[in-house]
Tab-separated table of C-alpha atoms in Angstrom:
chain	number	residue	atom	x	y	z
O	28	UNK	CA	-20.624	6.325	-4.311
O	29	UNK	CA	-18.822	7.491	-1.114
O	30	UNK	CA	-15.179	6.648	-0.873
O	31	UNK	CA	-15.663	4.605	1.861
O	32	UNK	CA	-18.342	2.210	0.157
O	33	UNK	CA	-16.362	2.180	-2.516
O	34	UNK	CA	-13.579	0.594	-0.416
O	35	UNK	CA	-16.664	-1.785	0.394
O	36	UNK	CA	-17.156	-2.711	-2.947
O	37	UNK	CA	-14.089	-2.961	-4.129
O	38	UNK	CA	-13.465	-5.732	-1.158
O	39	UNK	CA	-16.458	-7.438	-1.535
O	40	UNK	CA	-15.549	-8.039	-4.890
O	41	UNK	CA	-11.934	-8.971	-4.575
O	42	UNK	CA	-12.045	-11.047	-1.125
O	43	UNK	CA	-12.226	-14.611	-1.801
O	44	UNK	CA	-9.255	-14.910	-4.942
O	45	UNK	CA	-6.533	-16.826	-3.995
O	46	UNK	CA	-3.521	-14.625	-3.150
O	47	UNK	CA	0.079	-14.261	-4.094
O	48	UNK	CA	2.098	-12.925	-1.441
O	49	UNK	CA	5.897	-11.892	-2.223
O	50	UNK	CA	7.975	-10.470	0.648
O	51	UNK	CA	10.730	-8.352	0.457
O	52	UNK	CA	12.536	-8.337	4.040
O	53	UNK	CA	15.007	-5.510	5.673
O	54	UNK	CA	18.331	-6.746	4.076
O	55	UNK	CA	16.704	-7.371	0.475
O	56	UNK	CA	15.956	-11.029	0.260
O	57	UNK	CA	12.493	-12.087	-1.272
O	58	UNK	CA	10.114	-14.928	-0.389
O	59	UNK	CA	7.320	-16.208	-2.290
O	60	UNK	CA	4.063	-18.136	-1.193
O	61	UNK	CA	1.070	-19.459	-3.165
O	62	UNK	CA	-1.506	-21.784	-1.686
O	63	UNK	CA	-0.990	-25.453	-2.512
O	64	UNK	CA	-2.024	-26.217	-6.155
O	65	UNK	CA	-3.388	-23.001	-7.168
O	66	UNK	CA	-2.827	-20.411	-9.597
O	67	UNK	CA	-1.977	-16.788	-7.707
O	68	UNK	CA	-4.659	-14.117	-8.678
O	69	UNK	CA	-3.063	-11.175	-6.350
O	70	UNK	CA	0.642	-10.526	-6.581
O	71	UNK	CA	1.761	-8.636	-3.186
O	72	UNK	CA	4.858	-6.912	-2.774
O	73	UNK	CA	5.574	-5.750	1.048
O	74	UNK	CA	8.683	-4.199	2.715
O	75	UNK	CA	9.199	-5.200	6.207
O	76	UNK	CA	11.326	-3.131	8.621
O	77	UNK	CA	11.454	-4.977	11.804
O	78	UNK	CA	13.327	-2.533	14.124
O	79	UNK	CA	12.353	-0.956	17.135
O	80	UNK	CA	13.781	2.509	16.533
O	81	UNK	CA	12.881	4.612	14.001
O	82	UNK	CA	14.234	3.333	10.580
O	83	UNK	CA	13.804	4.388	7.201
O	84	UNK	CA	14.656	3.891	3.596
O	85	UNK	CA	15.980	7.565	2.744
O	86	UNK	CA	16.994	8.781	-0.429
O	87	UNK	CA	19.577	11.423	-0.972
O	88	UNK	CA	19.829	11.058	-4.702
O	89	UNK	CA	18.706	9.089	-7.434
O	90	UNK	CA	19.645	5.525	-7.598
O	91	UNK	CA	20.669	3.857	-10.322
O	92	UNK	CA	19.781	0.597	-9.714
O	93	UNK	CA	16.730	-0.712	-7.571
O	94	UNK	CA	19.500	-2.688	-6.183
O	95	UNK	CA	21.040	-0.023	-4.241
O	96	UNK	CA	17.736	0.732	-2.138
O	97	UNK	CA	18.631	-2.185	0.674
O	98	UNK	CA	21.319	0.399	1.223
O	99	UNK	CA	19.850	3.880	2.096
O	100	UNK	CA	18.108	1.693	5.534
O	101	UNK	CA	19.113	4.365	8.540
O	102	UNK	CA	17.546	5.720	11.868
O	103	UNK	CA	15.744	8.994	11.748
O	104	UNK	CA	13.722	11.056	14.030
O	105	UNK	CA	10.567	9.934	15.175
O	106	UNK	CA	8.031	11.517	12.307
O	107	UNK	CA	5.560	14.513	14.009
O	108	UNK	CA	1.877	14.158	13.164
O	109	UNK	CA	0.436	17.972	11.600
O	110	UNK	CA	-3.356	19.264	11.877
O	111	UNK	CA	-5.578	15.956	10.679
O	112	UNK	CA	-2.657	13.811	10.858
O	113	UNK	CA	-2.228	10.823	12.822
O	114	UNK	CA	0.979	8.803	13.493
O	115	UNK	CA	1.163	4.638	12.039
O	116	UNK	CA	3.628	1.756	13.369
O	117	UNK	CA	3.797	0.904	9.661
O	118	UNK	CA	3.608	-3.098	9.345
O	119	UNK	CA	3.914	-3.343	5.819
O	120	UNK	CA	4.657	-1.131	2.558
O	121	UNK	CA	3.326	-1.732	-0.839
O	122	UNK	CA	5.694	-1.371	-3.741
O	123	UNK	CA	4.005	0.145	-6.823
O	124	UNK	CA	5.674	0.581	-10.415
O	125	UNK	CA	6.144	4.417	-9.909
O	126	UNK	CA	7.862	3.956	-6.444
O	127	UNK	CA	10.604	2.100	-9.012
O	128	UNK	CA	10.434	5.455	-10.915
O	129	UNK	CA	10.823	7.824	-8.305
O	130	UNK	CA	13.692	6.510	-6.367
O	131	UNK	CA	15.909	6.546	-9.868
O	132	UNK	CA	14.726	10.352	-10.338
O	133	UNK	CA	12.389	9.039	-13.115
O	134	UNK	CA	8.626	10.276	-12.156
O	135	UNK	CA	7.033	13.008	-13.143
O	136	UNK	CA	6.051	13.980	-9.162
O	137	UNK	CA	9.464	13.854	-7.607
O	138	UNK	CA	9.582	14.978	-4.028
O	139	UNK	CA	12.732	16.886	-2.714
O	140	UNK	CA	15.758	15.268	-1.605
O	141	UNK	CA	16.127	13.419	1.167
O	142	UNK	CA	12.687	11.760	0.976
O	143	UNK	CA	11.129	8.124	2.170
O	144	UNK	CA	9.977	6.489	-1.010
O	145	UNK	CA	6.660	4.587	-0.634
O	146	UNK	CA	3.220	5.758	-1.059
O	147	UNK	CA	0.899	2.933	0.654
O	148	UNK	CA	1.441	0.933	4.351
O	149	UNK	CA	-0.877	-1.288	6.591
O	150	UNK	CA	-0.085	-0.741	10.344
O	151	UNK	CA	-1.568	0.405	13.544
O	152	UNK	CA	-2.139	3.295	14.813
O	153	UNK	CA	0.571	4.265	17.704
O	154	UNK	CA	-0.287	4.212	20.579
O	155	UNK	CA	0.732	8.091	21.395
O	156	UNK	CA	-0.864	9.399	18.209
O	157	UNK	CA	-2.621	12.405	18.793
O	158	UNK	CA	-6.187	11.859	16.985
O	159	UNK	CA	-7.877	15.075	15.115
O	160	UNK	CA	-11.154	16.047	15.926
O	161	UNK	CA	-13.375	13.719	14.052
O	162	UNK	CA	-11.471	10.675	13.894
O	163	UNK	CA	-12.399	7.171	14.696
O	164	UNK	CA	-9.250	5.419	15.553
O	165	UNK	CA	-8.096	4.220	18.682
O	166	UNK	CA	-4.633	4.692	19.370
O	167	UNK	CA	-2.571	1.313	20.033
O	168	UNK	CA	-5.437	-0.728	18.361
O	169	UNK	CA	-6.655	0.015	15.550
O	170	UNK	CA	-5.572	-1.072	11.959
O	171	UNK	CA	-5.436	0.770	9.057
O	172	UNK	CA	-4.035	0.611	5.718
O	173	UNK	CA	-3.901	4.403	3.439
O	174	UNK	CA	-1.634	6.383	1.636
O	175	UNK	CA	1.049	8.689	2.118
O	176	UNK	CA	4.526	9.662	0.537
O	177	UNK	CA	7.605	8.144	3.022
O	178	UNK	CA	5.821	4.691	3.659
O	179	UNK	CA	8.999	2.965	3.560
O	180	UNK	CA	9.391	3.100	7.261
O	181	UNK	CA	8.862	1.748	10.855
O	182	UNK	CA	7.009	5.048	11.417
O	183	UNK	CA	4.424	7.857	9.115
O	184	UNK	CA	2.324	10.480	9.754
O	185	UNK	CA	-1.012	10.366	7.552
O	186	UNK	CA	-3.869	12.262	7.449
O	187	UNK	CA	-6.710	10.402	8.960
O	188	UNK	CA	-8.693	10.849	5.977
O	189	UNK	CA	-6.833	9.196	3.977
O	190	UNK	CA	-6.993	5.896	6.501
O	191	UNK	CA	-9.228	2.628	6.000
O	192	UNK	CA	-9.453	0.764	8.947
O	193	UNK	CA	-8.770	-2.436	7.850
O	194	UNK	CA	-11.722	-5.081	7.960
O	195	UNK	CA	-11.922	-8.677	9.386
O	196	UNK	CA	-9.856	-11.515	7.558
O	197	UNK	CA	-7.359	-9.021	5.990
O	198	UNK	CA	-4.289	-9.059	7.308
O	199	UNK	CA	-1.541	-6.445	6.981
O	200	UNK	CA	0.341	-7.890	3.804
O	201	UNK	CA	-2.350	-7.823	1.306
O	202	UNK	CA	-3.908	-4.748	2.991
O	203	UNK	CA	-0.523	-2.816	1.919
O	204	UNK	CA	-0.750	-3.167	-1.619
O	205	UNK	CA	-4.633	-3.040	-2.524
O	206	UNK	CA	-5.035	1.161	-1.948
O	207	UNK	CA	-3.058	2.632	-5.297
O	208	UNK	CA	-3.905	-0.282	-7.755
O	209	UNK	CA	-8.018	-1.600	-6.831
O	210	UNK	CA	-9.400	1.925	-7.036
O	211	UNK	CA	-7.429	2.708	-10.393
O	212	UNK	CA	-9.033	-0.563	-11.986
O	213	UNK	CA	-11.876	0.759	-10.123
O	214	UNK	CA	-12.324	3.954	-11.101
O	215	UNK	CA	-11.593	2.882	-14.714
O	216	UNK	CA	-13.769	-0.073	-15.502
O	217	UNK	CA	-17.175	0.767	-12.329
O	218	UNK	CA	-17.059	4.338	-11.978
O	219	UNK	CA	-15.916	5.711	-16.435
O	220	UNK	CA	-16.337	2.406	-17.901
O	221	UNK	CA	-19.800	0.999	-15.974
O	222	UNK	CA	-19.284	-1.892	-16.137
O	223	UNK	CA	-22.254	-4.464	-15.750
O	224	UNK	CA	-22.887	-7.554	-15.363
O	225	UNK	CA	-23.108	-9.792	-18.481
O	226	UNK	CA	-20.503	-7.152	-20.165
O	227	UNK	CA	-17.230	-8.563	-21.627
O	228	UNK	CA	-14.137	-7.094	-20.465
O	229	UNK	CA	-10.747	-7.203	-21.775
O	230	UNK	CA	-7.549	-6.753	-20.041
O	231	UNK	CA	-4.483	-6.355	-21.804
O	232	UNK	CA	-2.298	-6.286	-19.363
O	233	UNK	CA	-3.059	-8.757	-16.313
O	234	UNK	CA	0.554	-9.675	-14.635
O	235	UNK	CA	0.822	-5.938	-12.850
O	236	UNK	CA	-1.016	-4.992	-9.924
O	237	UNK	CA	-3.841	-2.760	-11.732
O	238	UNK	CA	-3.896	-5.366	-14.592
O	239	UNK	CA	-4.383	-8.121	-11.893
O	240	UNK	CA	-6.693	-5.883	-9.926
O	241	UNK	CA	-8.887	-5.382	-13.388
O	242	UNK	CA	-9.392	-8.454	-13.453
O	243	UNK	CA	-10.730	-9.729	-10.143
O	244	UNK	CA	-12.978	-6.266	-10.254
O	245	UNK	CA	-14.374	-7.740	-13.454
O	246	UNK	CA	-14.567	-11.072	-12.292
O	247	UNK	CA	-16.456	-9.850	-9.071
O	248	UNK	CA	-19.078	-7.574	-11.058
C-alpha cells in the first residue's frame, strides 16, 4: 500500500468518531470541547500561535517542568525553505508524548540546542513558498497537515513529501494530531498485525493518542 492510500485508509476508517478537541492557546491556558452527550473517541492536543510575525517556542536548554514552555514564546527569523522543501503558515501543532520528552532533555533523538520542539502541524502553504519540482501545492491555498521537527511555530519549512493535503470535512485541529499516532496503530495492527475483519483486538492502553487511534483503526476494519 502506497503511503498516500494509506493516509486514505486510515481516514476512511477513523472519520465519522466523535472527537475530543483540547486546545492549548499562546499564553498556556487549555479549553476542552466534546459534542453534547457523547463520549470523546479522539483526544486532540493543538498549540495555537496567533501572531503575525514570526514566533516560536525555542528551547535553549532542558526544561524542567512542561510548565516552563509558555515561556521560551519569542520572534525569530522567518524559516528558509531547502531543495524539496516548502514553507507552512502553521495553524495548529500536535503535541505527542515524546515532544514532553524532548523539551526536558529526556528522548533518545535530541536535536541541538536552540531548537523548536514539535514534530506535526496543519496549515497552509504560504503564499511565497517556493514549490520543488514535482509538487502539487498551490501556494496561499492549499492545506496540508505533515511532519517536521520545529512545528511549534507561526512558520516551518517541510519537505513536500512529507505533506498530506488535507481532505474535505477536516479541519486544521484534528488534522494536527492524526500524522505521528494513526499510522503507528496503523502500521502495527493493518500492515504487522493484519488485522481482519471478524478478528478480536485488544488494546491495553486506549486513553493516549496511539491507544485511542488503535482503537478506532480496529473499530473501522
Amino acid at each position: 500500500m502506497t503511503f498516500i492510500n494509506q493516509w486514505i485508509h486510515i481516514w476512511n476508517l477513523c472519520k465519522n468518531d466523535v472527537i475530543h478537541m483540547l486546545r492549548v492557546a499562546g499564553g498556556g491556558e487549555v479549553q476542552a470541547s466534546t459534542e453534547a452527550g457523547k463520549k470523546p473517541s479522539l483526544l486532540i492536543l493543538s498549540i495555537h500561535i496567533p501572531l503575525r510575525r514570526m514566533h516560536g517556542y525555542q528551547i535553549n536548554q532542558n526544561l524542567e517542568s512542561l510548565d516552563q514552555l509558555a515561556g521560551c514564546l519569542t520572534q525569530l527569523p522567518d524559516p528558509v525553505p531547502t531543495e524539496n522543501q516548502v514553507l507552512i503558515d502553521v495553524k495548529c501543532a500536535g503535541m505527542n508524548f515524546f515532544d514532553t520528552l524532548q523539551v526536558r532533555g529526556l528522548y533518545q533523538d535530541q536535536p541541538p540546542f536552540p531548537f523548536i520542539p514539535g514534530a506535526e502541524l496543519s496549515g497552509v502553504i504560504s503564499s511565497n513558498s517556493p514549490i520543488p519540482k514535482g509538487c502539487p501545492f498551490v501556494p496561499g491555498k492549499t492545506r496540508v497537515f505533515g511532519s517536521t521537527q520545529g512545528c511549534y511555530a507561526t512558520k516551518a519549512c517541510v519537505a513536500w513529501d512529507q505533506l498530506i493535503e488535507i481532505p474535505p470535512g477536516l479541519d486544521f485541529e484534528h488534522s494536527a494530531a492524526i500524522f505521528v499516532t494513526y499510522p503507528t496503530s496503523y502500521a502495527s495492527l493493518i500492515n504487522r498485525g493484519k488485522l481482519k475483519k471478524g478478528e478480536w483486538c485488544l488494546v491495553h492502553a486506549a486513553a493516549g493518542g496511539v491507544g485511542i487511534a488503535a482503537v478506532q483503526i480496529a473499530k473501522g476494519e
